[in-house]
XYZ file of N, CA, C and O in Angstrom:
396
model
N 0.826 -1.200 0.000
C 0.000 0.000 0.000
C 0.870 1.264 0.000
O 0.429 2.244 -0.601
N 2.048 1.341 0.606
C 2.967 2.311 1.115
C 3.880 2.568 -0.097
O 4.428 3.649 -0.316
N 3.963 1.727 -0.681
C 4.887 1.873 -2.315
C 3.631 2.122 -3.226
O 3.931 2.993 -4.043
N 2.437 1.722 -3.385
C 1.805 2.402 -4.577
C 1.598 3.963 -3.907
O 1.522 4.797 -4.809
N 1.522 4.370 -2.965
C 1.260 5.686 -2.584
C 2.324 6.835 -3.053
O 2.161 7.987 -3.453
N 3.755 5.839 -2.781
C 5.300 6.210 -3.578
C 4.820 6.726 -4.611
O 4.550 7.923 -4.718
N 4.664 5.870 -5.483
C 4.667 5.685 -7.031
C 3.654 6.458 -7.517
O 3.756 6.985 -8.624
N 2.717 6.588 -6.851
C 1.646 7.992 -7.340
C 2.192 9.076 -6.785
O 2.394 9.935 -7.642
N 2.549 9.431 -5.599
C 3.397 10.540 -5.753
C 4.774 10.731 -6.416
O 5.311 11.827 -6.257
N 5.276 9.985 -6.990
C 6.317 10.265 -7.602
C 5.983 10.604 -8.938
O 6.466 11.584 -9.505
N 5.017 9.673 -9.559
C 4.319 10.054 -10.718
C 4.189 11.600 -11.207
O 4.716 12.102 -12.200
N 3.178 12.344 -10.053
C 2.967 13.830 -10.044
C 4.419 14.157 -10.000
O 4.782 14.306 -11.166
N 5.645 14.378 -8.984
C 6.576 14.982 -8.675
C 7.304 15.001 -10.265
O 7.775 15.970 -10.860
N 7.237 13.989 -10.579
C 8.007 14.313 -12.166
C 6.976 14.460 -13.093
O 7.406 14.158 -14.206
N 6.201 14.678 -13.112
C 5.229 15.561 -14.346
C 5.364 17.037 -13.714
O 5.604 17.945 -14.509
N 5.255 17.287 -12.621
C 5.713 18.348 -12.314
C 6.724 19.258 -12.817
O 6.606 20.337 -13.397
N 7.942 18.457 -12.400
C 9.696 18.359 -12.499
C 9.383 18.953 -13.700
O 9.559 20.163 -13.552
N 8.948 18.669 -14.988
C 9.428 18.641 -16.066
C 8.164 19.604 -17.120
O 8.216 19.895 -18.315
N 7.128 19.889 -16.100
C 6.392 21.313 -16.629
C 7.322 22.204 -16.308
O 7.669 22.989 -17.190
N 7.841 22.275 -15.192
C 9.185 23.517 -14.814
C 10.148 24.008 -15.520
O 10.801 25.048 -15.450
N 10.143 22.657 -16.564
C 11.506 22.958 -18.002
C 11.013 23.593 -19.015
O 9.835 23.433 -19.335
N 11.781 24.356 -19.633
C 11.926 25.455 -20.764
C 11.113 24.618 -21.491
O 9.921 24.860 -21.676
N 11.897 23.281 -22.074
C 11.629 22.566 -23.540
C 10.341 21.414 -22.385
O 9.407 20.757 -22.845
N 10.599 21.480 -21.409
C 9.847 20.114 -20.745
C 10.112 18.650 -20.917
O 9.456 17.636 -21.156
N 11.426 18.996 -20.680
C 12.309 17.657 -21.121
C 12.982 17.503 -19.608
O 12.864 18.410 -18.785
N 13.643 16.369 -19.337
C 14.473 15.741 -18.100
C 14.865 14.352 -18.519
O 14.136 13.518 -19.056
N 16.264 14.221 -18.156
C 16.542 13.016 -18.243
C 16.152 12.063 -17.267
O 15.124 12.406 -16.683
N 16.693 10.836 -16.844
C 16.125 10.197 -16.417
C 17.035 10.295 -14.648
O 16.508 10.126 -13.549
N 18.411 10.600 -14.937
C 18.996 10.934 -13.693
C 18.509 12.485 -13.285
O 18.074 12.661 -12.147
N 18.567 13.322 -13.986
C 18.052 14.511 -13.502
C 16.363 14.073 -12.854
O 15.986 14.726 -11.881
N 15.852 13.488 -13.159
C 14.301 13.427 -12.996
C 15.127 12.578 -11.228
O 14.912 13.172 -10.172
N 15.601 11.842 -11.222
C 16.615 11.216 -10.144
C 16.733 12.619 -8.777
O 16.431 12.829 -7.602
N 17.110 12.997 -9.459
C 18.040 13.942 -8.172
C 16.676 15.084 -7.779
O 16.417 15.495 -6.648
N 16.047 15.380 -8.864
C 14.853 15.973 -8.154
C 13.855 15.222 -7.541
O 13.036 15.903 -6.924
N 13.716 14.250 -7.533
C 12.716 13.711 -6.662
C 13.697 13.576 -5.174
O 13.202 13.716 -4.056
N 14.996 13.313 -5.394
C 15.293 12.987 -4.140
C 15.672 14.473 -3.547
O 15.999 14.346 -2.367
N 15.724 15.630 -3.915
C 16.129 16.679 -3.385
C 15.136 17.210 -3.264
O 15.263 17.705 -2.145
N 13.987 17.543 -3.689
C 12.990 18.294 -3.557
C 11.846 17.739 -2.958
O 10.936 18.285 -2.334
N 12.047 16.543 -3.255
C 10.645 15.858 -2.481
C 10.883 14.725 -1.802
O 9.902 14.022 -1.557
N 11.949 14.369 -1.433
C 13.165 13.114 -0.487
C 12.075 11.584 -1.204
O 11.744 10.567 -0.594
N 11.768 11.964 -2.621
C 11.411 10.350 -2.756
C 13.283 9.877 -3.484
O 13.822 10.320 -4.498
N 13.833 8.834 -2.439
C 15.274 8.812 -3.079
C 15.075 6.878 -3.327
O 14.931 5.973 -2.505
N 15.153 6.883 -4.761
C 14.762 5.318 -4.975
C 15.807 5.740 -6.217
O 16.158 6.898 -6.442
N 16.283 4.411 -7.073
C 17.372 4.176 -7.923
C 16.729 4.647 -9.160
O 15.636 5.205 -9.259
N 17.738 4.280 -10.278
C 17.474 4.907 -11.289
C 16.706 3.521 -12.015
O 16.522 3.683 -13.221
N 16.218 2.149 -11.450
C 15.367 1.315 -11.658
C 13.621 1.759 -11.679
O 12.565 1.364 -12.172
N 14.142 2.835 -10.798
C 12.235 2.767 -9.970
C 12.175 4.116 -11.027
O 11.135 4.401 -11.620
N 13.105 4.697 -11.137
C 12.693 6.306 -11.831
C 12.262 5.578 -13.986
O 11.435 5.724 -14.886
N 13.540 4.840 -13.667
C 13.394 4.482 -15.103
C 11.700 3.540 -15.338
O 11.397 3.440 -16.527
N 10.733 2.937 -14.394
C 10.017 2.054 -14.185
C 8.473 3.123 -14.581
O 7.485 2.874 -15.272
N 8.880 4.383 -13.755
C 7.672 5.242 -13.366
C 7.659 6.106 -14.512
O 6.702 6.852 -14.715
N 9.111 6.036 -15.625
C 8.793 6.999 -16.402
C 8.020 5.773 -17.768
O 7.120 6.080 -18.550
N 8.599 4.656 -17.693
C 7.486 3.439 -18.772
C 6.010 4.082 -18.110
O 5.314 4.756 -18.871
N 5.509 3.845 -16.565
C 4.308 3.206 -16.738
C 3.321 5.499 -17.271
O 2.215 5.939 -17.585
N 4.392 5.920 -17.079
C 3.784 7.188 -17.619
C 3.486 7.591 -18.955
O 2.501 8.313 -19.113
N 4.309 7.177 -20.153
C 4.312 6.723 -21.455
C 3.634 6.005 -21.496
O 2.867 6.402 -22.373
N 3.124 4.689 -20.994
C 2.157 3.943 -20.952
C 1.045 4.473 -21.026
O 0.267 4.189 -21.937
N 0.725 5.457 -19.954
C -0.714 6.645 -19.508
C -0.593 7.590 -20.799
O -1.495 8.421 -20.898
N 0.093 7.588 -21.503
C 0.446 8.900 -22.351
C 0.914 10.286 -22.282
O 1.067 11.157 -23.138
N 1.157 10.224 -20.598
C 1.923 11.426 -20.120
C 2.800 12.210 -20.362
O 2.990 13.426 -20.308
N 3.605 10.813 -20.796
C 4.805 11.506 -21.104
C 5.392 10.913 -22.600
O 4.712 10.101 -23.227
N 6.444 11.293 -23.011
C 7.179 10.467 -24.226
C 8.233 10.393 -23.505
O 8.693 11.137 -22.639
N 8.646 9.198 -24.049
C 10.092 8.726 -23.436
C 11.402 8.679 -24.935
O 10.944 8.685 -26.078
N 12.832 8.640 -24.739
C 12.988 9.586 -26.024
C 14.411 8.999 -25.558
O 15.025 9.390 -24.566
N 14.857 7.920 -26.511
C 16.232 6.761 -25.845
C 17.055 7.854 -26.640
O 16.540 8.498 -27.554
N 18.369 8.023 -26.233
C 19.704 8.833 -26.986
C 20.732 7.738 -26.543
O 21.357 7.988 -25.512
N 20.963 6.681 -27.119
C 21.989 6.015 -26.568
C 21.909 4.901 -24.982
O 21.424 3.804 -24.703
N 22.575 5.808 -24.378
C 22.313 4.602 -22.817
C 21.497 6.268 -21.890
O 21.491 6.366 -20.663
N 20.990 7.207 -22.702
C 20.066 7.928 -21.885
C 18.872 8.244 -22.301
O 18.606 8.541 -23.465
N 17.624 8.173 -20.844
C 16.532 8.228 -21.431
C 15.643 10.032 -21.119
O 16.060 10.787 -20.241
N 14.816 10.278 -21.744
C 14.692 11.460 -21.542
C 13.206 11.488 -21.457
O 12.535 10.831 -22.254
N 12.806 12.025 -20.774
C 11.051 12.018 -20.899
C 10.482 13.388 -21.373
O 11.261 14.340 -21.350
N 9.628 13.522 -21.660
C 9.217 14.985 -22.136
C 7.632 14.605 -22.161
O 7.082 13.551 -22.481
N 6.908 16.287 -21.546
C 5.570 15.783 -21.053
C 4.996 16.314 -22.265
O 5.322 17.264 -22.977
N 4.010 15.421 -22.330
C 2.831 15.276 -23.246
C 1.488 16.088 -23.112
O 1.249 16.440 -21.957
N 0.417 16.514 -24.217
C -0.769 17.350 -23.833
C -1.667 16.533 -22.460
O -2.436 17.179 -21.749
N -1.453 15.288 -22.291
C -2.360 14.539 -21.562
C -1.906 14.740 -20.063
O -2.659 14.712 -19.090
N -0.206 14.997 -20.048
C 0.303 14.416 -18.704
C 0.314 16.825 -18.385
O 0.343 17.194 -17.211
N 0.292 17.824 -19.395
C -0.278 18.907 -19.184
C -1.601 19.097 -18.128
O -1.800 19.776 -17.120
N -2.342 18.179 -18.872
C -4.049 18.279 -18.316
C -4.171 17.779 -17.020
O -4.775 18.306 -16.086
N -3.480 16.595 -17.027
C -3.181 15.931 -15.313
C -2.836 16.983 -14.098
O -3.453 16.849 -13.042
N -1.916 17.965 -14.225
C -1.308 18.984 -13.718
C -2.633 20.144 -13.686
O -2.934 20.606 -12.585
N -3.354 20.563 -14.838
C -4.274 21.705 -14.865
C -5.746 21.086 -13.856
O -6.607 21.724 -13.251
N -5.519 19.452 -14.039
C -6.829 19.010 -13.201
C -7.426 18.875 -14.260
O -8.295 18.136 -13.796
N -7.658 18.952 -15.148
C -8.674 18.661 -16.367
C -8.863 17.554 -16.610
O -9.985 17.391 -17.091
N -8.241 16.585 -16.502
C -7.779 15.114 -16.847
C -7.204 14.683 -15.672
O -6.383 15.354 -15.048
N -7.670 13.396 -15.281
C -7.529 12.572 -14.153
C -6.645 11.172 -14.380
O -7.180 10.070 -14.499
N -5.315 11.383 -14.417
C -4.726 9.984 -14.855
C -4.869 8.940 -13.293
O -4.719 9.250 -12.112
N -5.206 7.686 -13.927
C -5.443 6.404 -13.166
C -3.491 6.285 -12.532
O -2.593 6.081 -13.349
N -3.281 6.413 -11.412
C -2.152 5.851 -10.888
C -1.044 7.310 -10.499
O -0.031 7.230 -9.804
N -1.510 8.429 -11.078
C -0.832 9.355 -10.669
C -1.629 10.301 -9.764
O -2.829 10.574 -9.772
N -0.663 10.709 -9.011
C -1.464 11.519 -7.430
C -1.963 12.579 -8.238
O -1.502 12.795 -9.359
N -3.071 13.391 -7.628
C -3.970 14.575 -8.384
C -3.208 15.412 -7.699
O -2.991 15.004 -6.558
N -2.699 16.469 -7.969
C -2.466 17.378 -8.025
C -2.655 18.735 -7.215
O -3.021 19.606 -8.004
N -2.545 19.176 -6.035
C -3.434 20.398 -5.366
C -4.268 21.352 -5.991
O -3.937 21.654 -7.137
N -5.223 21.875 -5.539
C -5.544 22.873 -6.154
C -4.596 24.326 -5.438
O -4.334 24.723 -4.303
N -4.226 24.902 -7.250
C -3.877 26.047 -6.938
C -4.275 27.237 -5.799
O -5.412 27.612 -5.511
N -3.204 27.638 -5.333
C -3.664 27.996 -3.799
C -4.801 27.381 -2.843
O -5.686 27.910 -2.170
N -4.525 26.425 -2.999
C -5.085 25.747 -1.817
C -4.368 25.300 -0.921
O -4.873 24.739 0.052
């Protein structure tokens, strides 16, 4: 119960992470070091590389191989997740603004 709660909040924390970017891109270690610095979820680059499949999966995100690095970049769907408009199955909802 305590790891899917992880994994939905980690879900949000990097759709987050990566609305914050210029292009809305993050690699897969950078997506790494912000979850563990900003939001102390600190799990390997197994669980980061795991959460960014099952998000591509949701259509959240695109995932985008360069060699031995992976890069995610958010999608109109994993946008709407963040605005609340769209409710993805497995990722934490989002606060409401000033709330």
């Amino acid at each position: 119960m305590m790891d899917q709660i992880i994994r939905d909040e980690a879900r949000l924390r990097i759709l987050q992470a990566l609305a914050q970017e210029v292009d809305e891109r993050l690699t897969s270690s950078s997506i790494e070091k912000a979850l563990k610095e900003l939001y102390w979820i600190a799990r390997g680059r197994a669980f980061i590389h795991a959460e960014m499949d099952y998000l591509a999966e949701i259509g959240a995100v695109r995932v985008i191989l360069a060699g031995d690095v992976r890069i995610a970049e958010l999608t109109e769907r994993g946008k709407r997740h963040l605005e609340r408009t769209l409710l993805l199955e497995g990722v934490q909802r989002p606060d409401r603004q000033g709330a």
